[in-house]
XYZ file of C-alpha atoms in Angstrom:
338
model
C -14.973 -10.104 4.634
C -16.248 -8.765 8.500
C -14.716 -5.452 7.491
C -17.398 -4.765 5.273
C -20.009 -4.804 7.548
C -20.193 -1.443 8.241
C -20.503 -0.689 4.727
C -23.218 -3.290 4.513
C -24.719 -1.591 7.561
C -24.876 1.564 5.634
C -26.420 0.073 2.698
C -29.496 -1.192 5.247
C -29.789 2.169 6.670
C -30.483 4.087 3.645
C -34.166 4.774 4.081
C -33.701 5.966 7.359
C -34.203 4.970 11.249
C -38.062 3.211 12.212
C -39.775 4.733 14.977
C -41.818 2.939 16.856
C -43.965 5.100 19.808
C -41.175 7.283 20.494
C -38.345 5.003 20.147
C -35.960 5.288 17.205
C -34.283 1.721 15.922
C -31.738 1.364 13.353
C -32.706 -1.076 10.187
C -29.609 -3.336 10.700
C -30.406 -3.691 14.364
C -33.974 -4.788 13.670
C -32.891 -7.289 11.222
C -29.552 -8.709 12.838
C -31.439 -8.870 16.508
C -35.482 -10.445 15.149
C -34.274 -12.328 11.973
C -30.488 -13.544 12.508
C -30.437 -16.159 9.509
C -32.076 -13.282 7.010
C -29.467 -10.827 8.506
C -26.698 -13.548 7.275
C -28.655 -14.262 4.057
C -28.784 -10.155 3.102
C -25.139 -9.903 3.959
C -24.138 -12.782 1.379
C -26.408 -11.358 -1.153
C -24.972 -7.887 -0.650
C -21.459 -9.554 -0.975
C -22.613 -11.271 -4.010
C -23.806 -8.061 -5.382
C -20.805 -6.050 -4.340
C -18.282 -8.961 -6.348
C -20.600 -8.610 -9.538
C -20.291 -4.887 -9.247
C -16.477 -4.725 -8.884
C -15.512 -7.587 -11.394
C -17.949 -4.985 -14.010
C -15.652 -1.942 -12.829
C -12.460 -4.277 -13.437
C -13.761 -5.028 -16.665
C -14.101 -1.390 -17.611
C -10.339 -0.281 -16.235
C -8.815 -3.275 -18.064
C -10.313 -1.992 -21.404
C -8.589 1.100 -21.178
C -5.201 1.145 -23.053
C -2.820 -1.996 -22.697
C -4.034 -3.070 -19.492
C -5.616 -6.298 -20.355
C -3.017 -8.405 -21.571
C -0.664 -7.088 -18.658
C -3.396 -8.014 -16.241
C -3.794 -11.296 -17.565
C -0.157 -11.875 -16.907
C 0.032 -10.387 -13.640
C -2.856 -12.975 -12.714
C -0.860 -16.066 -14.225
C 2.151 -14.922 -11.501
C -0.515 -14.344 -9.289
C -2.061 -17.721 -9.488
C 1.246 -19.573 -8.925
C 1.826 -17.781 -5.601
C 4.174 -15.581 -7.071
C 3.395 -11.986 -6.282
C 4.383 -9.778 -3.036
C 2.544 -7.176 -2.713
C 4.477 -3.311 -2.216
C 2.162 -1.173 -0.029
C 2.409 2.455 -0.395
C 1.111 5.482 1.807
C -2.053 5.707 -0.261
C -3.331 2.527 1.072
C -3.284 4.148 4.479
C -4.587 7.943 3.608
C -8.154 6.260 3.589
C -7.352 5.412 7.594
C -6.360 9.089 8.316
C -2.493 8.643 8.105
C -0.761 11.307 5.694
C 1.193 10.375 2.934
C 5.131 11.125 3.416
C 5.184 14.152 0.943
C 1.947 15.924 2.955
C 3.604 14.944 6.377
C 6.905 16.475 5.515
C 4.899 20.071 4.159
C 2.781 20.239 7.305
C 6.322 19.768 9.270
C 7.702 22.512 6.841
C 5.222 25.262 8.116
C 6.740 24.332 11.465
C 10.102 25.179 10.352
C 12.297 28.123 8.880
C 13.685 26.117 6.312
C 13.780 28.110 2.484
C 10.684 26.242 0.859
C 12.617 26.639 -2.216
C 15.581 24.229 -0.815
C 12.971 22.187 0.456
C 10.893 22.278 -2.909
C 13.792 21.302 -5.051
C 14.779 18.140 -3.052
C 11.054 17.077 -3.397
C 11.124 17.263 -6.683
C 14.270 15.417 -6.900
C 12.896 12.524 -5.106
C 15.415 13.102 -2.448
C 13.082 12.477 0.912
C 15.351 11.779 3.214
C 17.406 14.657 2.202
C 13.972 17.038 3.030
C 13.641 15.313 6.338
C 17.183 15.776 7.224
C 16.622 20.015 6.401
C 13.525 19.918 8.716
C 15.306 17.822 11.583
C 18.077 20.105 11.687
C 15.909 23.005 11.789
C 14.089 21.644 14.975
C 15.804 21.040 18.534
C 16.549 17.762 19.373
C 13.977 14.826 19.209
C 11.377 17.223 17.710
C 11.204 16.075 14.225
C 10.737 12.649 15.292
C 7.479 13.880 17.856
C 6.193 14.898 14.771
C 6.882 11.633 13.149
C 5.368 9.821 15.906
C 2.410 11.857 16.254
C 1.380 11.264 12.711
C 2.251 7.783 11.960
C 2.240 6.437 15.451
C -1.336 5.915 16.725
C -3.724 3.367 15.775
C -6.079 5.089 13.972
C -9.434 3.149 13.090
C -8.759 1.237 10.229
C -10.241 1.934 6.604
C -10.189 0.938 3.320
C -9.150 -1.785 0.847
C -6.018 -2.757 2.638
C -7.993 -4.486 5.038
C -8.447 -6.791 1.902
C -4.826 -7.935 1.716
C -4.553 -10.934 4.440
C -7.284 -12.950 2.177
C -5.091 -12.176 -1.195
C -1.375 -12.206 0.328
C -0.441 -14.895 2.673
C 3.011 -15.038 2.889
C 4.797 -11.624 2.057
C 4.192 -8.017 2.152
C 6.332 -4.666 1.897
C 6.365 -1.430 2.595
C 7.778 1.890 3.201
C 5.107 2.635 5.433
C 5.613 3.950 9.015
C 2.470 2.963 10.430
C 1.342 -0.188 11.778
C -2.002 -0.683 9.468
C -0.545 -4.043 7.971
C 0.313 -5.447 11.257
C -3.500 -4.648 12.428
C -4.860 -5.749 9.458
C -3.660 -9.059 9.375
C -3.928 -9.781 12.925
C -7.544 -8.741 12.850
C -7.781 -11.228 9.921
C -6.350 -14.116 12.282
C -2.906 -13.942 9.892
C -0.239 -12.602 12.163
C 3.077 -12.209 10.652
C 5.564 -14.878 11.892
C 8.278 -12.191 11.355
C 9.360 -8.267 10.620
C 11.875 -7.425 9.146
C 13.161 -4.131 9.401
C 15.110 -1.526 7.128
C 18.252 -3.222 5.892
C 17.224 -6.749 7.503
C 15.359 -7.064 4.559
C 18.006 -8.916 3.007
C 16.680 -11.875 4.819
C 13.466 -12.443 2.810
C 14.556 -15.175 0.619
C 15.459 -16.844 3.493
C 12.544 -16.134 5.140
C 10.466 -17.223 2.070
C 12.114 -20.579 1.826
C 11.123 -21.411 5.434
C 7.360 -20.404 4.113
C 6.842 -17.749 7.007
C 4.538 -15.206 6.695
C 7.141 -11.709 6.768
C 6.225 -7.877 6.641
C 9.178 -6.274 5.537
C 9.028 -2.629 6.338
C 12.004 -1.432 4.438
C 11.855 2.115 6.240
C 11.135 0.569 9.834
C 8.912 1.794 12.169
C 7.826 5.251 13.392
C 7.990 4.884 17.091
C 11.253 2.693 16.831
C 14.960 4.212 16.348
C 16.299 0.138 15.462
C 16.703 0.324 11.318
C 14.305 3.488 10.971
C 15.147 5.549 8.019
C 13.915 8.298 8.047
C 16.643 11.577 7.489
C 19.682 11.463 5.633
C 21.996 10.736 8.495
C 19.512 7.840 9.027
C 20.261 6.472 5.833
C 24.097 6.684 5.843
C 23.769 5.197 8.921
C 22.137 1.838 7.822
C 23.133 2.172 4.025
C 26.992 2.650 3.868
C 27.168 2.618 0.090
C 24.649 2.507 -2.904
C 25.728 -1.404 -3.322
C 24.165 -1.910 0.239
C 20.563 -0.852 -0.752
C 21.076 -2.417 -3.943
C 21.298 -5.816 -1.741
C 18.350 -5.050 -0.115
C 16.266 -3.898 -3.025
C 17.432 -6.880 -4.950
C 16.310 -9.324 -2.087
C 13.061 -8.435 -2.198
C 12.546 -7.885 -6.128
C 13.311 -11.794 -7.012
C 10.008 -12.316 -7.299
C 7.304 -10.019 -8.914
C 5.997 -7.133 -6.795
C 2.716 -5.641 -7.288
C 2.582 -1.809 -6.046
C -0.472 -0.641 -4.444
C -0.879 2.788 -3.109
C 2.874 4.100 -4.560
C 3.239 6.988 -6.114
C 5.920 5.640 -7.645
C 8.011 8.785 -7.881
C 12.193 9.159 -8.936
C 12.827 8.085 -5.126
C 15.850 5.861 -3.910
C 13.611 2.630 -4.370
C 12.668 3.111 -8.238
C 16.306 4.758 -9.155
C 17.703 0.934 -7.590
C 15.508 -1.046 -9.441
C 16.903 0.973 -12.423
C 20.579 -0.207 -11.815
C 19.638 -3.382 -11.259
C 17.868 -3.548 -13.988
C 20.144 -1.778 -15.710
C 23.259 -4.585 -14.568
C 21.131 -7.505 -15.769
C 19.343 -9.050 -18.586
C 15.489 -7.666 -18.335
C 14.365 -11.194 -19.824
C 16.236 -12.654 -16.960
C 14.885 -11.005 -13.961
C 10.858 -11.006 -12.416
C 8.725 -8.155 -13.954
C 6.937 -5.758 -11.632
C 3.909 -4.496 -12.092
C 1.755 -1.501 -10.402
C -1.867 -0.489 -10.356
C -1.583 3.323 -10.648
C -3.735 6.034 -11.301
C -3.459 8.355 -14.272
C -4.094 11.147 -13.621
C -5.693 14.254 -15.838
C -2.935 15.865 -18.425
C -0.444 13.487 -17.657
C 1.513 11.962 -20.629
C 1.237 8.411 -19.820
C 3.638 6.948 -22.622
C 6.526 8.921 -20.682
C 5.238 7.455 -17.681
C 5.198 4.377 -18.755
C 8.810 4.389 -20.336
C 10.099 5.731 -17.031
C 8.306 2.925 -14.948
C 9.645 0.617 -17.686
C 12.893 1.405 -17.266
C 12.656 0.010 -13.419
C 11.088 -3.081 -15.151
C 7.875 -1.867 -13.203
C 4.416 -2.418 -15.897
C 1.544 -0.110 -15.022
C -2.042 -1.164 -14.956
C -3.791 2.481 -15.528
C -7.010 3.466 -13.948
C -8.655 6.937 -13.796
C -11.460 6.612 -11.091
C -11.700 6.607 -7.246
C -8.607 4.803 -5.638
C -10.060 2.321 -3.121
C -13.024 1.213 -5.219
C -10.581 0.620 -8.676
C -8.059 -1.252 -6.526
C -10.667 -3.544 -4.860
C -11.983 -4.145 -8.103
C -8.951 -4.837 -9.443
C -7.545 -6.868 -6.604
C -11.521 -8.582 -6.907
C -10.499 -9.315 -10.575
C -6.586 -10.601 -9.751
C -8.398 -13.342 -7.499
C -11.344 -14.199 -9.538
C -11.193 -18.298 -9.962
C -7.914 -18.509 -8.314
C -7.469 -20.643 -5.105
C -4.499 -19.779 -2.935
């Protein structure tokens, strides 16, 4: 829980600094330097109180709609070690990495691409096609320079993403280009044994069978062209047909996925899950779950049915993203030893 120490220090310093004979001291430093054991006890007490508040917040969330029964089922699966997190851009945003859609629109402002055509591609979930428009409109290599500037740097890590190494210790799947997950797991001394990029994700069942800790980066890395999928050209290079993509998605979805920080729009991954379910008996494949924000005015039933077609079942929250996810993850791990 070392990642929470800065927040603990903020709590200790709420009443401001201490002035002594013209010298200024922060309260966290005074306690840590003069009473180390007291500092450790105060941190433990603060963590316990935070846990109580998280569990209370989680209960409020689970009282919404049909959340609780669904969450209880997810927790049973998690307790058996059969849940793999699918991490989206929302988990990296607190660390100052942009979401993919926001990034594409930022680059759009640097091109002469038709906004009407671009908006249409985004609305259809055709992100690779939208990225291709931008890449084609810029000099060779310039689009990749934008990508590396946005996602290739080592920004300071913030947010609930830092909790994942203590919760999911075997495999993680992500569509993110940044290296936040790598660094989170390294900081927690849970380094990944293997990275599977793009189409190589098809090897995930083998790696899990060998009990290896694996990071699957479905779209590759920002600063490496190897198995990277940014544009339509790169997509076509790595996935010659829809069946090739289905093989990869089927490989990562043979265990229960928990979508975290994902908008779950109609992108290729969701469409592919729909096709897989359409060809199988839904009762004979793992169900997937999502901690998903319900926005004001959103048609919850229509959204739920749309996700159900991909065998994804949402657990809704309405408040702050990071606080809600931290609360739900606290509840997920409560009483579970892994």
